């Protein structure tokens, strides 16, 4: 353990993320043999085997996953330190829910005009980035924060509605209205089963949906499936991807979804962070339902 270094941890982290010595070496700019030797050195320093190696690739042992978590924390911390040191000529990382990246991208042109030397990294992801650990500088979330090291703002609330493609409406819903009792006759498109407790997923079931012809963890795939006429889906009313879709009226009003913005308290005096927060806040509130 006395000889353990960040270079050693980077090797294990790369192997974990890439799934093989070959891919890990490519990610780090090292040969496979060098990657293997560095991994051997780490295992020797730890006094135990950390990685199973086979023709199919690599698999980390349970003990190694604890070290990976340490390495990930160090990696995020170093990235945050680099971003802080570069200040107005660095990278601002913004994490948003999967499916909201397009909306947030439209909120940032004014920021780019004011801070042309700050590069933006907009990450759409299904997981919730740990802003307290500086995995991101700013994050937009669907739920409230419980961390006392974060600044939180309620951005806006958006209402969900039911949408379908023009072709689907023409052939199956010419009235553009789904009345009580009809939903079971139509296929729906939605998120995978992990997200079935979300308000808009529950709302679809309350409408009477029984058959989901297509499910995905990707909002982009869901939007494409609806455009292809596979079925009906619930989207935010003011989602810019809805412009080519037809809104279907329902007897039960769709639920509203609040959005929150968080950033680390250590960044509250940074002018580029404040400017990005203002740009996002202004755009979201101008296009929201509340």
XYZ file of C-alpha atoms in Angstrom:
290
model
C 0.000 0.000 0.000
C 2.932 2.365 0.609
C 3.799 2.241 -3.103
C 0.225 2.759 -4.323
C -0.003 5.739 -6.689
C -2.581 7.567 -8.797
C -0.997 6.052 -11.923
C -1.721 2.596 -10.512
C -5.306 3.544 -9.676
C -5.812 4.935 -13.194
C -4.907 1.526 -14.624
C -7.513 -0.282 -12.508
C -10.145 2.348 -13.250
C -9.490 2.067 -16.995
C -9.716 -1.742 -16.873
C -12.998 -1.496 -14.979
C -14.499 0.962 -17.476
C -13.161 -0.699 -20.641
C -13.650 -4.366 -19.737
C -10.352 -5.592 -21.195
C -6.632 -4.904 -21.029
C -6.552 -4.068 -24.735
C -9.336 -1.460 -24.509
C -7.941 -0.041 -21.262
C -4.520 0.373 -22.855
C -6.020 2.185 -25.838
C -7.915 4.530 -23.521
C -4.706 5.372 -21.648
C -2.424 5.431 -24.686
C -0.479 2.386 -23.463
C 0.319 -0.983 -24.994
C -1.520 -4.049 -23.703
C 1.711 -5.455 -22.250
C 2.438 -2.205 -20.374
C -1.111 -2.112 -19.044
C -0.767 -5.717 -17.855
C 2.589 -4.984 -16.149
C 1.146 -1.923 -14.378
C -1.828 -3.974 -13.224
C 0.550 -6.670 -11.943
C 2.411 -3.987 -9.989
C -0.834 -2.754 -8.426
C -1.840 -6.270 -7.402
C 1.624 -6.793 -5.929
C 1.311 -3.545 -3.937
C -2.116 -4.642 -2.681
C -0.951 -8.167 -1.938
C -3.907 -9.820 -3.701
C -5.406 -10.498 -7.120
C -7.802 -7.759 -8.181
C -8.780 -8.737 -11.718
C -9.799 -12.003 -13.362
C -8.296 -12.178 -16.845
C -9.588 -14.398 -19.628
C -9.906 -14.535 -23.398
C -13.328 -12.881 -23.033
C -11.900 -9.876 -21.197
C -11.532 -8.847 -17.572
C -13.721 -8.928 -14.486
C -12.960 -7.154 -11.221
C -13.064 -9.038 -7.942
C -15.261 -7.559 -5.178
C -12.244 -6.180 -3.308
C -11.176 -4.299 -6.405
C -14.484 -2.450 -6.665
C -13.721 -0.609 -3.404
C -10.487 0.640 -4.937
C -12.365 1.624 -8.122
C -14.708 3.807 -6.068
C -11.657 5.484 -4.522
C -10.146 5.987 -7.983
C -13.388 7.450 -9.341
C -13.516 9.898 -6.427
C -9.939 10.983 -7.077
C -10.603 11.320 -10.808
C -13.629 13.551 -10.215
C -11.688 15.594 -7.667
C -8.766 16.119 -10.029
C -11.121 17.101 -12.855
C -12.831 19.600 -10.559
C -9.456 21.015 -9.474
C -8.416 21.484 -13.102
C -11.703 23.220 -13.884
C -11.337 25.520 -10.864
C -7.744 26.399 -11.708
C -8.551 27.316 -15.279
C -11.497 29.484 -14.134
C -12.703 31.499 -17.133
C -10.837 29.468 -19.739
C -11.717 25.933 -18.706
C -14.589 23.489 -18.934
C -17.981 23.747 -17.252
C -19.635 20.352 -16.835
C -23.436 20.296 -16.662
C -25.355 17.098 -15.905
C -28.994 16.856 -16.989
C -31.615 14.079 -17.063
C -31.586 11.918 -20.162
C -33.871 13.555 -22.669
C -33.339 17.128 -21.421
C -30.024 17.793 -23.156
C -31.650 19.399 -26.212
C -33.718 21.765 -24.072
C -30.725 22.759 -21.955
C -28.531 23.246 -25.017
C -30.967 25.904 -26.186
C -30.579 27.791 -22.907
C -26.842 28.394 -23.240
C -26.156 30.640 -26.285
C -26.215 33.810 -24.158
C -23.723 32.196 -21.785
C -21.420 31.356 -24.699
C -21.502 34.987 -25.851
C -20.466 36.212 -22.403
C -17.837 33.496 -21.767
C -16.470 32.400 -25.164
C -13.394 30.752 -23.664
C -15.328 28.451 -21.331
C -15.984 25.059 -22.941
C -19.301 23.418 -22.090
C -19.714 19.711 -21.431
C -23.445 18.872 -21.352
C -24.026 15.306 -20.179
C -27.452 13.688 -20.506
C -27.629 10.700 -18.178
C -30.162 8.465 -16.448
C -28.139 8.387 -13.219
C -27.947 11.354 -10.873
C -24.459 12.876 -10.919
C -22.894 13.433 -7.490
C -22.445 17.209 -7.563
C -21.279 17.231 -3.945
C -18.324 15.075 -5.067
C -17.835 17.415 -8.088
C -18.762 14.838 -10.732
C -20.422 17.849 -12.355
C -20.283 21.586 -11.723
C -24.015 22.140 -12.276
C -26.856 19.618 -12.448
C -30.529 19.747 -13.331
C -32.526 17.207 -11.360
C -36.045 15.864 -11.008
C -35.826 15.555 -7.220
C -34.688 17.815 -4.401
C -31.223 17.652 -2.899
C -30.451 16.587 0.668
C -26.813 17.756 0.695
C -25.867 20.795 2.754
C -22.884 21.571 0.500
C -25.100 22.279 -2.515
C -26.998 25.384 -3.573
C -30.427 24.416 -4.902
C -32.944 26.361 -6.994
C -36.384 25.364 -8.192
C -36.164 26.001 -11.923
C -39.632 25.373 -13.262
C -42.406 22.827 -13.647
C -43.528 21.310 -16.936
C -46.747 19.435 -17.664
C -46.903 16.085 -19.437
C -49.289 15.388 -22.294
C -49.957 12.466 -24.623
C -48.431 12.490 -28.123
C -48.501 10.354 -31.254
C -47.234 10.614 -34.815
C -49.414 12.208 -37.472
C -49.647 8.865 -39.259
C -50.757 7.059 -36.093
C -53.419 9.680 -35.393
C -54.689 9.562 -38.963
C -55.190 5.790 -38.851
C -56.106 5.143 -35.216
C -57.178 8.371 -33.457
C -58.770 10.738 -35.980
C -60.554 12.600 -33.165
C -57.188 13.343 -31.533
C -58.799 12.476 -28.221
C -58.382 9.431 -25.998
C -61.547 8.945 -23.945
C -61.947 6.751 -20.888
C -61.949 3.074 -21.747
C -60.157 3.433 -25.094
C -56.550 3.326 -23.898
C -56.424 -0.476 -23.648
C -56.982 -0.669 -27.413
C -53.804 1.320 -28.167
C -50.099 0.434 -27.871
C -47.951 2.734 -25.742
C -44.286 3.645 -25.674
C -42.520 4.265 -22.363
C -39.466 3.987 -20.166
C -38.248 0.604 -19.014
C -39.746 -1.026 -15.919
C -37.236 0.595 -13.541
C -39.071 3.906 -13.975
C -42.654 2.699 -13.709
C -43.212 4.704 -10.489
C -42.547 8.051 -12.169
C -45.655 10.291 -12.183
C -46.081 10.327 -15.960
C -45.706 6.533 -16.175
C -48.385 6.114 -13.501
C -50.573 8.624 -15.352
C -50.406 6.539 -18.536
C -51.633 3.528 -16.571
C -54.370 5.610 -14.976
C -55.552 6.463 -18.472
C -56.017 2.732 -18.973
C -52.854 1.713 -20.825
C -52.252 -2.031 -20.660
C -49.894 -2.747 -23.553
C -46.440 -1.220 -23.974
C -45.268 -2.083 -27.471
C -41.881 -0.466 -26.909
C -39.844 0.355 -23.815
C -36.388 1.843 -23.512
C -34.053 3.504 -21.023
C -33.210 6.052 -23.739
C -35.499 9.018 -24.289
C -34.087 9.435 -27.789
C -35.173 5.886 -28.645
C -38.632 6.518 -27.179
C -39.088 9.694 -29.214
C -37.982 7.891 -32.373
C -40.391 5.011 -31.687
C -43.293 7.465 -31.435
C -42.218 9.206 -34.649
C -42.218 5.787 -36.307
C -45.852 5.293 -35.291
C -45.310 2.467 -32.809
C -47.699 3.972 -30.257
C -48.630 6.765 -27.857
C -46.256 8.269 -25.293
C -46.175 10.909 -22.566
C -43.793 13.813 -23.187
C -43.395 17.239 -21.649
C -45.737 19.624 -23.468
C -42.954 22.037 -24.377
C -40.316 19.483 -25.305
C -38.739 20.787 -28.563
C -38.763 17.247 -29.979
C -42.574 17.284 -30.050
C -42.880 19.732 -32.924
C -43.635 17.000 -35.497
C -45.964 15.049 -33.203
C -49.693 15.420 -32.580
C -50.973 16.116 -29.087
C -53.776 13.766 -28.030
C -56.334 15.185 -25.602
C -57.180 13.113 -22.526
C -59.924 13.081 -19.890
C -57.318 13.165 -17.115
C -54.880 16.091 -17.136
C -51.235 15.090 -17.280
C -49.026 15.502 -14.186
C -46.471 18.273 -13.765
C -42.786 17.573 -13.247
C -40.662 20.012 -11.213
C -37.020 20.557 -12.138
C -34.297 21.676 -9.731
C -30.845 23.103 -10.371
C -27.953 22.420 -8.000
C -24.317 23.431 -7.836
C -21.557 23.217 -5.229
C -21.376 26.024 -2.669
C -17.662 26.387 -3.422
C -18.614 27.615 -6.910
C -21.196 30.223 -5.930
C -18.747 33.120 -6.375
C -17.492 31.963 -9.775
C -18.837 34.398 -12.405
C -19.060 31.781 -15.181
C -21.019 29.422 -12.931
C -23.422 32.193 -11.907
C -23.853 33.159 -15.557
C -24.622 29.589 -16.616
C -27.107 29.199 -13.762
C -28.836 32.444 -14.780
C -29.002 31.408 -18.439
C -30.541 28.018 -17.619
C -32.929 29.508 -15.072
C -34.114 32.264 -17.444
C -34.735 29.886 -20.343
C -36.484 27.196 -18.297
C -38.807 29.644 -16.573
C -39.663 31.391 -19.830
C -40.735 28.062 -21.357
C -42.354 26.446 -18.309
C -45.923 26.005 -17.098
C -45.192 27.602 -13.711
